[in-house]
Short mmCIF file of C-alpha atoms in Angstrom, two decimals:
data_model
loop_
_atom_site.label_atom_id
_atom_site.label_comp_id
_atom_site.label_asym_id
_atom_site.label_seq_id
_atom_site.Cartn_x
_atom_site.Cartn_y
_atom_site.Cartn_z
CA MET A 1 -40.42 32.55 -35.32
CA PHE A 2 -37.86 35.20 -34.34
CA ALA A 3 -35.02 32.91 -35.43
CA SER A 4 -36.43 32.46 -38.94
CA PRO A 5 -39.24 34.94 -39.71
CA SER A 6 -41.23 34.31 -42.86
CA PRO A 7 -40.05 36.49 -45.78
CA THR A 8 -43.50 36.22 -47.40
CA GLY A 9 -45.32 38.19 -44.73
CA ALA A 10 -46.95 35.22 -42.96
CA ASP A 11 -45.51 36.32 -39.60
CA ASP A 12 -46.00 40.08 -40.00
CA ARG A 13 -49.11 40.33 -37.86
CA LEU A 14 -47.66 38.38 -34.96
CA ILE A 15 -44.29 40.18 -34.99
CA LEU A 16 -46.00 43.57 -35.08
CA ALA A 17 -48.28 42.54 -32.23
CA VAL A 18 -45.24 41.60 -30.14
CA LEU A 19 -43.65 45.00 -30.89
CA VAL A 20 -46.82 46.80 -29.78
CA GLU A 21 -47.37 44.79 -26.61
CA VAL A 22 -43.74 44.83 -25.49
CA THR A 23 -43.63 48.61 -26.09
CA ARG A 24 -46.75 49.00 -23.96
CA LEU A 25 -45.21 46.78 -21.28
CA LEU A 26 -41.98 48.82 -21.33
CA ASN A 27 -43.99 52.04 -20.96
CA LEU A 28 -45.93 50.54 -18.02
CA CYS A 29 -42.71 49.49 -16.30
CA THR A 30 -41.09 52.91 -16.66
CA THR A 31 -44.32 54.62 -15.53
CA THR A 32 -44.44 52.42 -12.45
CA LEU A 33 -40.79 53.13 -11.69
CA ALA A 34 -41.33 56.89 -12.10
CA THR A 35 -44.41 56.76 -9.82
CA ALA A 36 -42.50 54.78 -7.21
CA THR A 37 -39.65 57.30 -7.36
CA GLU A 38 -42.07 60.17 -6.73
CA ALA A 39 -43.71 58.23 -3.88
CA ALA A 40 -40.30 57.59 -2.30
CA GLU A 41 -39.59 61.32 -2.45
CA ARG A 42 -42.88 62.20 -0.74
CA ALA A 43 -42.35 59.52 1.91
CA GLY A 44 -38.94 60.91 2.86
CA ILE A 45 -37.09 57.69 2.07
CA PRO A 46 -34.01 59.49 0.62
CA ALA A 47 -33.32 61.22 3.95
CA ARG A 48 -33.62 57.95 5.85
CA LYS A 49 -31.24 56.31 3.39
CA ARG A 50 -28.84 59.26 3.72
CA VAL A 51 -29.06 60.45 0.12
CA LYS A 52 -30.19 63.81 -1.19
CA ARG A 53 -33.06 62.82 -3.47
CA ALA A 54 -34.98 59.86 -4.81
CA SER A 55 -33.03 59.87 -8.07
CA ASP A 56 -29.95 58.95 -6.01
CA LEU A 57 -31.72 55.75 -4.98
CA LEU A 58 -32.10 54.88 -8.66
CA ARG A 59 -28.44 55.62 -9.31
CA GLU A 60 -27.47 53.20 -6.54
CA LEU A 61 -29.59 50.60 -8.33
CA GLY A 62 -27.45 51.03 -11.44
CA HIS A 63 -29.52 53.49 -13.47
CA PRO A 64 -27.42 56.07 -15.38
CA PRO A 65 -27.75 59.58 -13.89
CA ALA A 66 -29.63 60.94 -16.93
CA VAL A 67 -32.21 58.12 -16.71
CA ALA A 68 -32.58 58.53 -12.94
CA TYR A 69 -33.22 62.26 -13.23
CA ARG A 70 -35.71 61.69 -16.07
CA LEU A 71 -37.65 59.13 -14.02
CA ALA A 72 -37.84 61.57 -11.11
CA ARG A 73 -39.05 64.39 -13.38
CA VAL A 74 -41.72 62.22 -15.01
CA GLY A 75 -42.97 61.01 -11.62
CA ALA A 76 -43.28 64.58 -10.34
CA ALA A 77 -44.98 65.80 -13.55
CA ALA A 78 -47.49 62.92 -13.64
CA ALA A 79 -48.47 63.58 -10.03
CA SER A 80 -49.64 67.10 -10.93
CA LEU A 81 -51.04 66.36 -14.41
CA PRO A 82 -53.96 63.90 -14.24
CA ASP A 83 -54.25 63.47 -18.02
CA LEU A 84 -50.59 62.55 -18.32
CA SER A 85 -50.88 60.16 -15.39
CA ARG A 86 -54.01 58.54 -16.84
CA LYS A 87 -52.47 57.90 -20.23
CA ALA A 88 -49.19 56.73 -18.69
CA ARG A 89 -51.03 54.10 -16.62
CA THR A 90 -52.37 52.53 -19.84
CA GLY A 91 -48.88 52.23 -21.31
CA GLY A 92 -49.58 54.83 -23.97
CA VAL A 93 -46.78 57.24 -23.03
CA SER A 94 -43.07 56.49 -23.16
CA LEU A 95 -40.69 57.82 -20.53
CA GLU A 96 -39.17 60.28 -22.99
CA HIS A 97 -42.57 61.51 -24.15
CA GLY A 98 -43.80 62.02 -20.59
CA ASP A 99 -40.63 63.89 -19.72
CA ALA A 100 -41.10 66.16 -22.75
CA VAL A 101 -44.68 66.95 -21.68
CA GLY A 102 -43.57 67.84 -18.16
CA ARG A 103 -40.77 70.04 -19.45
CA GLY A 104 -43.13 71.67 -21.95
CA VAL A 105 -45.65 72.58 -19.24
CA ALA A 106 -42.85 74.03 -17.10
CA PHE A 107 -41.48 75.94 -20.09
CA VAL A 108 -44.80 77.63 -20.88
CA SER A 109 -45.63 78.24 -17.20
CA LYS A 110 -42.44 80.26 -16.72
CA ARG A 111 -43.39 82.59 -19.56
CA VAL A 112 -47.18 82.78 -19.39
CA PRO A 113 -49.34 83.04 -16.23
CA LEU A 114 -51.45 79.83 -16.16
CA ASP A 115 -54.23 78.82 -13.81
CA GLU A 116 -54.92 75.16 -13.10
CA PRO A 117 -57.46 74.61 -15.93
CA ALA A 118 -55.03 76.22 -18.38
CA ARG A 119 -52.20 73.92 -17.20
CA GLN A 120 -54.35 70.85 -17.74
CA ASP A 121 -55.42 72.09 -21.16
CA LEU A 122 -51.77 72.69 -22.04
CA ALA A 123 -50.87 69.15 -20.97
CA ARG A 124 -53.62 67.70 -23.17
CA ARG A 125 -52.37 69.70 -26.16
CA LEU A 126 -48.83 68.42 -25.64
CA ILE A 127 -49.66 64.76 -24.96
CA VAL A 128 -51.20 64.30 -28.40
CA GLN A 129 -47.97 65.25 -30.19
CA VAL A 130 -46.24 62.38 -31.96
CA THR A 131 -42.64 62.64 -30.75
CA PRO A 132 -40.81 64.37 -27.87
CA ALA A 133 -39.32 66.78 -30.42
CA ASP A 134 -42.84 67.67 -31.54
CA VAL A 135 -43.79 68.29 -27.90
CA ASP A 136 -40.88 70.72 -27.50
CA THR A 137 -41.79 72.57 -30.69
CA ARG A 138 -45.47 72.80 -29.77
CA ALA A 139 -44.63 74.10 -26.28
CA ARG A 140 -42.54 76.90 -27.79
CA GLU A 141 -45.36 77.75 -30.21
CA LEU A 142 -47.95 77.92 -27.42
CA ALA A 143 -45.66 80.04 -25.27
CA LEU A 144 -45.52 82.58 -28.08
CA GLU A 145 -49.25 82.35 -28.88
CA TRP A 146 -50.36 82.76 -25.27
CA ALA A 147 -47.88 85.47 -24.34
CA PRO A 148 -49.64 88.66 -23.13
CA ALA A 149 -49.83 91.41 -25.73
CA PRO A 150 -47.31 94.18 -24.98
CA ASP A 151 -48.55 97.51 -23.71
CA PRO A 152 -47.88 100.15 -26.42
CA THR A 153 -47.28 102.77 -23.72
CA ASP A 154 -44.69 100.62 -21.93
CA PRO A 155 -41.66 99.67 -24.06
CA GLU A 156 -40.48 97.25 -21.37
CA SER A 157 -43.71 95.25 -21.42
CA GLU A 158 -42.70 93.36 -24.57
CA VAL A 159 -41.05 90.18 -23.39
CA VAL A 160 -38.58 88.64 -25.85
CA PRO A 161 -38.59 84.81 -25.66
CA VAL A 162 -35.48 83.27 -24.20
CA ALA A 163 -34.77 81.47 -27.45
CA GLU A 164 -34.49 84.82 -29.26
CA ARG A 165 -32.45 86.79 -26.74
CA SER A 166 -29.00 87.26 -28.22
CA GLU A 167 -27.61 88.69 -24.97
CA LEU A 168 -27.83 85.17 -23.52
CA ASN A 169 -25.54 83.72 -26.20
CA GLU A 170 -22.49 81.94 -24.85
CA MET A 171 -19.54 80.09 -26.30
CA THR A 172 -16.72 78.31 -24.54
CA LEU A 173 -13.42 77.18 -26.06
CA THR A 174 -11.26 74.81 -24.04
CA THR A 175 -7.94 73.34 -25.14
CA GLY A 176 -7.29 70.06 -23.36
CA ALA A 177 -4.05 68.46 -22.28
CA ASP A 178 -3.92 66.51 -25.55
CA GLY A 179 -4.08 69.70 -27.63
CA ARG A 180 -7.63 69.18 -28.89
CA THR A 181 -10.08 72.07 -28.62
CA THR A 182 -13.60 71.51 -27.31
CA ALA A 183 -16.30 74.07 -28.04
CA THR A 184 -19.80 74.51 -26.66
CA LEU A 185 -22.37 76.88 -28.15
CA ASP A 186 -25.59 78.32 -26.78
CA LEU A 187 -27.11 80.55 -29.46
CA ASP A 188 -30.34 82.43 -29.99
CA ALA A 189 -32.76 81.07 -32.58
CA LEU A 190 -31.65 83.40 -35.38
CA SER A 191 -27.93 82.80 -34.91
CA GLY A 192 -28.59 79.09 -34.67
CA GLU A 193 -30.56 79.17 -37.92
CA GLU A 194 -27.73 81.05 -39.64
CA LEU A 195 -25.23 78.50 -38.36
CA HIS A 196 -27.35 75.66 -39.75
CA GLN A 197 -27.63 77.44 -43.10
CA ALA A 198 -23.85 77.89 -43.22
CA LEU A 199 -23.04 74.31 -42.22
CA ASP A 200 -25.61 72.32 -44.16
CA PRO A 201 -24.25 72.90 -47.71
CA LEU A 202 -20.77 71.88 -46.52
CA CYS A 203 -21.92 68.71 -44.73
CA ARG A 204 -22.90 66.67 -47.76
CA PRO A 205 -21.27 63.21 -47.95
CA VAL A 206 -18.51 62.87 -50.54
CA PRO A 207 -18.12 59.37 -52.06
CA LEU A 208 -14.67 57.82 -52.20
CA PRO A 209 -12.82 57.44 -55.55
CA ASP A 210 -14.20 53.90 -55.96
CA GLY A 211 -17.77 55.11 -55.47
CA SER A 212 -18.21 53.76 -51.95
CA ARG A 213 -19.95 55.90 -49.38
CA ASP A 214 -18.24 58.65 -47.40
CA PRO A 215 -16.65 56.97 -44.35
CA ARG A 216 -17.04 60.08 -42.18
CA THR A 217 -19.85 60.28 -39.67
CA GLY A 218 -22.29 63.18 -39.61
CA THR A 219 -20.49 64.73 -36.64
CA GLN A 220 -17.15 64.50 -38.46
CA ARG A 221 -18.58 66.15 -41.57
CA ARG A 222 -20.13 68.89 -39.45
CA ALA A 223 -16.82 69.57 -37.68
CA GLU A 224 -15.01 69.76 -41.01
CA ALA A 225 -17.66 72.12 -42.36
CA PHE A 226 -17.20 74.38 -39.35
CA GLY A 227 -13.46 74.44 -40.00
CA GLN A 228 -14.14 75.33 -43.63
CA ILE A 229 -16.28 78.28 -42.56
CA VAL A 230 -13.53 79.52 -40.23
CA ARG A 231 -10.89 79.21 -42.95
CA GLY A 232 -13.17 81.01 -45.41
CA TYR A 233 -13.45 83.89 -42.97
CA LEU A 234 -9.72 84.04 -42.32
CA THR A 235 -8.85 84.11 -46.02
CA GLY A 236 -11.16 87.07 -46.71
CA ARG A 237 -9.15 89.96 -48.09
CA ASP A 238 -11.43 92.67 -46.73
CA LEU A 239 -11.44 91.54 -43.10
CA PRO A 240 -9.98 93.50 -40.20
CA THR A 241 -6.51 92.36 -39.17
CA ALA A 242 -4.46 92.70 -36.04
CA SER A 243 -1.54 94.47 -37.72
CA GLY A 244 -2.51 95.10 -41.33
CA GLY A 245 -2.28 92.84 -44.35
CA VAL A 246 -3.62 89.30 -44.38
CA LEU A 247 -5.06 88.01 -41.13
CA PRO A 248 -2.77 85.18 -39.96
CA HIS A 249 -4.51 81.83 -39.61
CA VAL A 250 -2.27 80.39 -36.92
CA THR A 251 0.85 81.07 -34.93
CA LEU A 252 3.45 78.34 -35.43
CA ILE A 253 6.34 78.30 -32.94
CA VAL A 254 9.37 76.52 -34.37
CA PRO A 255 12.62 75.97 -32.39
CA THR A 256 15.59 76.64 -34.68
CA HIS A 257 17.07 73.20 -34.12
CA THR A 258 13.96 71.58 -35.63
CA GLU A 259 14.27 73.44 -38.94
CA THR A 260 16.02 70.62 -40.78
CA THR A 261 15.29 69.11 -44.14
CA ARG A 262 13.63 65.75 -44.43
CA THR A 263 16.96 64.16 -45.30
CA GLU A 264 18.55 65.56 -42.15
CA THR A 265 15.55 64.47 -40.10
CA ALA A 266 15.76 60.93 -41.47
CA ARG A 267 19.48 60.80 -40.74
CA THR A 268 18.91 62.03 -37.19
CA GLN A 269 16.18 59.47 -36.59
CA ALA A 270 18.39 56.69 -37.89
CA ALA A 271 21.15 57.70 -35.49
CA GLY A 272 18.81 57.94 -32.52
CA PRO A 273 17.40 60.93 -30.66
CA ALA A 274 19.70 63.91 -30.65
CA PRO A 275 20.37 65.79 -27.41
CA SER A 276 18.59 69.13 -26.98
CA PRO A 277 20.75 72.23 -27.51
CA SER A 278 20.23 73.16 -23.89
CA ALA A 279 18.65 71.66 -20.84
CA GLY A 280 14.89 71.94 -20.91
CA ALA A 281 14.76 73.17 -24.52
CA SER A 282 12.10 71.50 -26.64
CA SER A 283 12.62 70.32 -30.19
CA VAL A 284 8.88 70.07 -30.88
CA ALA A 285 7.04 72.73 -32.89
CA SER A 286 3.83 74.02 -31.38
CA LEU A 287 0.79 76.12 -32.20
CA GLY A 288 0.18 79.32 -30.32
CA VAL A 289 -2.97 78.08 -28.56
CA ALA A 290 -3.23 74.33 -29.04
CA GLY A 291 0.37 73.62 -28.01
CA PRO A 292 2.75 70.90 -29.29
CA VAL A 293 1.87 69.28 -32.62
CA SER A 294 3.30 66.47 -34.71
CA PRO A 295 5.47 66.97 -37.81
CA ALA A 296 2.52 65.91 -39.98
CA THR A 297 0.41 68.80 -38.68
CA VAL A 298 3.36 71.19 -39.02
CA GLY A 299 3.59 70.17 -42.66
CA LEU A 300 -0.12 70.78 -43.12
CA VAL A 301 0.15 74.25 -41.57
CA VAL A 302 3.20 75.42 -43.51
CA CYS A 303 1.76 74.07 -46.76
CA GLU A 304 -1.13 76.49 -47.15
CA ALA A 305 -2.30 78.45 -44.11
CA ALA A 306 -1.25 82.04 -43.70
CA MET A 307 0.71 81.91 -40.49
CA ARG A 308 2.63 84.04 -38.10
CA ARG A 309 5.89 82.16 -37.59
CA VAL A 310 7.87 82.62 -34.40
CA VAL A 311 11.39 81.14 -34.48
CA PHE A 312 13.13 80.46 -31.16
CA ASP A 313 16.80 79.79 -30.54
CA GLY A 314 18.15 77.10 -28.21
CA GLU A 315 17.53 79.28 -25.18
CA SER A 316 13.85 79.84 -26.10
CA ALA A 317 14.50 83.44 -27.16
CA PRO A 318 12.48 84.61 -30.20
CA LEU A 319 14.63 85.30 -33.27
CA ASP A 320 12.04 86.08 -35.94
CA VAL A 321 8.39 87.05 -35.45
CA GLY A 322 5.52 87.87 -37.74
CA ARG A 323 6.76 87.29 -41.31
CA GLU A 324 4.41 85.73 -43.91
CA HIS A 325 5.82 82.77 -45.85
CA ARG A 326 5.25 80.88 -49.11
CA LEU A 327 1.65 81.95 -49.68
CA VAL A 328 0.00 81.30 -53.04
CA THR A 329 -0.64 84.63 -54.75
CA VAL A 330 -4.03 85.62 -56.12
CA ALA A 331 -2.85 85.17 -59.72
CA LEU A 332 -1.37 81.75 -58.99
CA ARG A 333 -4.51 80.71 -57.17
CA LYS A 334 -6.61 81.60 -60.22
CA ALA A 335 -4.30 79.53 -62.42
CA LEU A 336 -4.65 76.53 -60.10
CA GLU A 337 -8.43 76.93 -60.07
CA ALA A 338 -8.53 76.96 -63.86
CA ARG A 339 -6.38 73.82 -64.07
CA ASP A 340 -7.74 71.70 -61.19
CA ARG A 341 -11.37 72.97 -61.16
CA GLY A 342 -11.79 71.99 -57.52
CA CYS A 343 -10.24 69.41 -55.26
CA ALA A 344 -7.93 67.38 -57.50
CA PHE A 345 -7.98 64.27 -55.30
CA PRO A 346 -9.35 61.34 -57.36
CA GLY A 347 -13.11 61.07 -56.97
CA CYS A 348 -13.58 64.25 -54.92
CA GLY A 349 -14.07 67.38 -57.00
CA ARG A 350 -15.20 69.64 -54.16
CA PRO A 351 -15.56 73.27 -55.34
CA VAL A 352 -12.54 75.53 -55.43
CA SER A 353 -13.89 77.61 -52.54
CA TRP A 354 -13.34 74.58 -50.27
CA THR A 355 -9.72 73.98 -51.24
CA ASP A 356 -6.21 74.70 -49.98
CA ALA A 357 -3.13 74.97 -52.18
CA HIS A 358 -0.84 72.04 -51.43
CA HIS A 359 2.88 72.06 -52.23
CA CYS A 360 3.85 68.75 -53.88
CA VAL A 361 7.47 69.30 -52.82
CA PRO A 362 7.16 70.99 -49.41
CA TRP A 363 8.19 74.62 -49.27
CA SER A 364 10.44 73.79 -46.31
CA ASP A 365 12.30 71.28 -48.53
CA GLY A 366 12.96 73.80 -51.28
CA GLY A 367 9.76 73.37 -53.23
CA GLU A 368 8.66 76.39 -55.22
CA THR A 369 5.33 78.15 -54.94
CA SER A 370 4.39 77.71 -58.59
CA VAL A 371 1.81 76.08 -60.82
CA ASP A 372 4.21 73.19 -61.41
CA ASN A 373 4.50 72.44 -57.68
CA CYS A 374 1.02 73.18 -56.30
CA VAL A 375 -2.32 71.42 -56.40
CA LEU A 376 -5.74 72.26 -54.96
CA LEU A 377 -7.03 69.89 -52.25
CA CYS A 378 -10.03 70.14 -49.96
CA ARG A 379 -9.14 70.13 -46.28
CA MET A 380 -10.15 66.48 -45.81
CA HIS A 381 -7.91 65.22 -48.61
CA HIS A 382 -5.19 67.74 -47.77
CA THR A 383 -5.05 66.12 -44.34
CA VAL A 384 -5.12 62.64 -45.90
CA VAL A 385 -2.12 63.46 -48.07
CA HIS A 386 -0.11 64.81 -45.15
CA HIS A 387 -1.02 62.07 -42.68
CA THR A 388 -0.95 58.99 -44.95
CA GLY A 389 1.20 57.60 -47.71
CA TRP A 390 -0.47 59.31 -50.67
CA GLU A 391 2.02 60.89 -53.06
CA VAL A 392 1.14 63.91 -55.18
CA PHE A 393 3.29 65.05 -58.08
CA ILE A 394 3.01 67.12 -61.22
CA GLY A 395 3.44 64.92 -64.28
CA HIS A 396 5.06 65.55 -67.63
CA ASP A 397 1.70 66.92 -68.79
CA ARG A 398 1.88 69.61 -66.05
CA HIS A 399 -1.21 68.20 -64.33
CA PRO A 400 -1.47 66.65 -60.86
CA TRP A 401 -1.10 62.87 -60.46
CA PHE A 402 -1.71 60.82 -57.35
CA ARG A 403 -0.03 57.62 -56.21
CA PRO A 404 -1.85 55.71 -53.42
CA PRO A 405 -0.09 54.32 -50.36
CA ALA A 406 1.68 51.01 -50.78
CA ASP A 407 -0.69 48.07 -50.27
CA THR A 408 1.22 45.54 -48.19
CA SER A 409 -1.36 42.88 -49.04
CA GLY A 410 -0.96 43.35 -52.81
CA PRO A 411 1.88 42.82 -55.26
CA VAL A 412 5.02 44.86 -54.71
CA GLY A 413 5.28 47.95 -56.87
CA SER A 414 1.60 48.13 -57.78
CA ARG A 415 1.23 51.85 -57.05
CA GLU A 416 -0.08 52.95 -60.42
CA PRO A 417 -0.51 56.75 -60.69
CA ILE A 418 -4.06 58.09 -60.84
CA ARG A 419 -5.26 61.13 -62.73
CA SER A 420 -6.65 64.13 -60.88
CA ASN A 421 -10.41 64.33 -60.46
CA ALA A 422 -10.85 66.87 -63.27
CA ARG A 423 -9.12 64.48 -65.72
CA ARG A 424 -10.59 61.20 -64.51
CA THR A 425 -11.25 58.43 -67.01
CA MET A 426 -13.66 55.50 -67.12
CA THR A 427 -10.91 52.94 -66.68
CA THR A 428 -8.29 52.10 -64.06
CA ALA A 429 -6.02 50.38 -66.58
CA PRO A 430 -2.33 51.39 -66.47
CA THR A 431 -2.68 52.93 -69.95
CA ALA A 432 -4.90 55.59 -68.38
CA ALA A 433 -1.82 56.92 -66.66
CA ALA A 434 0.13 57.36 -69.87
#
């Protein structure tokens, strides 16, 4: 039956019955394992086996640490909550649901004085919730509902819930050995809500030019949206700056012997690696915080971002610090917005507020900062252009054109130019590129 289920619905009842019974059996097994873990703790078995706690016994049996700790928590919670234990013994509570109930009771108990009848009543209110997330939400609601009313004569009697205490907010930023930055956030409810409101409009999937779905995962879209918010802040003209003027986006450290044109770079690569000007001197450009970066990222930085450039000579002595370079002016930006009307990459069309100004001929290679050498690209497609083989150029009509990377599996020379998104047509025929 499982190998070839009936598409007409003849097997529906039996398949659903198997799902229900196996789920109940799984719940019974995890309940039994959680109860046995709690019994092992009370019996002192961990000490006799020379481990710290019963969850360590489960880890030695191959359970992941998170699962072992959850089993131990559920066993301890069920032992003190008869209603939870009773329902768990019938297979009606999953491990995750039981853990949420135990955590919810502990959450409310820390904030509201509860006697034993009140604890049992709280457990019954939480057990009936549909999902573990619902249990968490209901526990927070009850903690607020049951909180003692503040004394008007005592300003300190009003207790602010932990979720709303902004003084507990924390953020860590760590740059790893590979140059990637990892961030963790712990925000109060209001700041978290504001963050969601800022991210959500920027997280929408964007179909590819051929209409296929956005290949980015939700986490990738969220990370890109966060970067867009940061760049929007940094490009604000009325923001405080460190030294006046436009707030620099990044600090790019460039050794003088790496400031060659692409032709010189290609010639150097063909001849093999060149010796460093002095022992220990690096020829790799780097960001001020993240450290060494590839030429592709250097090109992305110098293309649009306001930067504080620091040029070093062969002895690592700074020669030039703090001068702004090749930035698109406000007037030029408005002209690009009027022409491109958003991200010009074929099939994208993200709004102009999401875009960077990309130099078709890089500024470092002599390209001008002008309407006839710049195009608006969202950060995702700006990165695509710099890191892949896409070519962007301004055509004879003074509008952007795009040429995709060479397809090694297709015919040679089949890189037909594609119109920008604002000038897209309903055909992919070569005549559309005339």
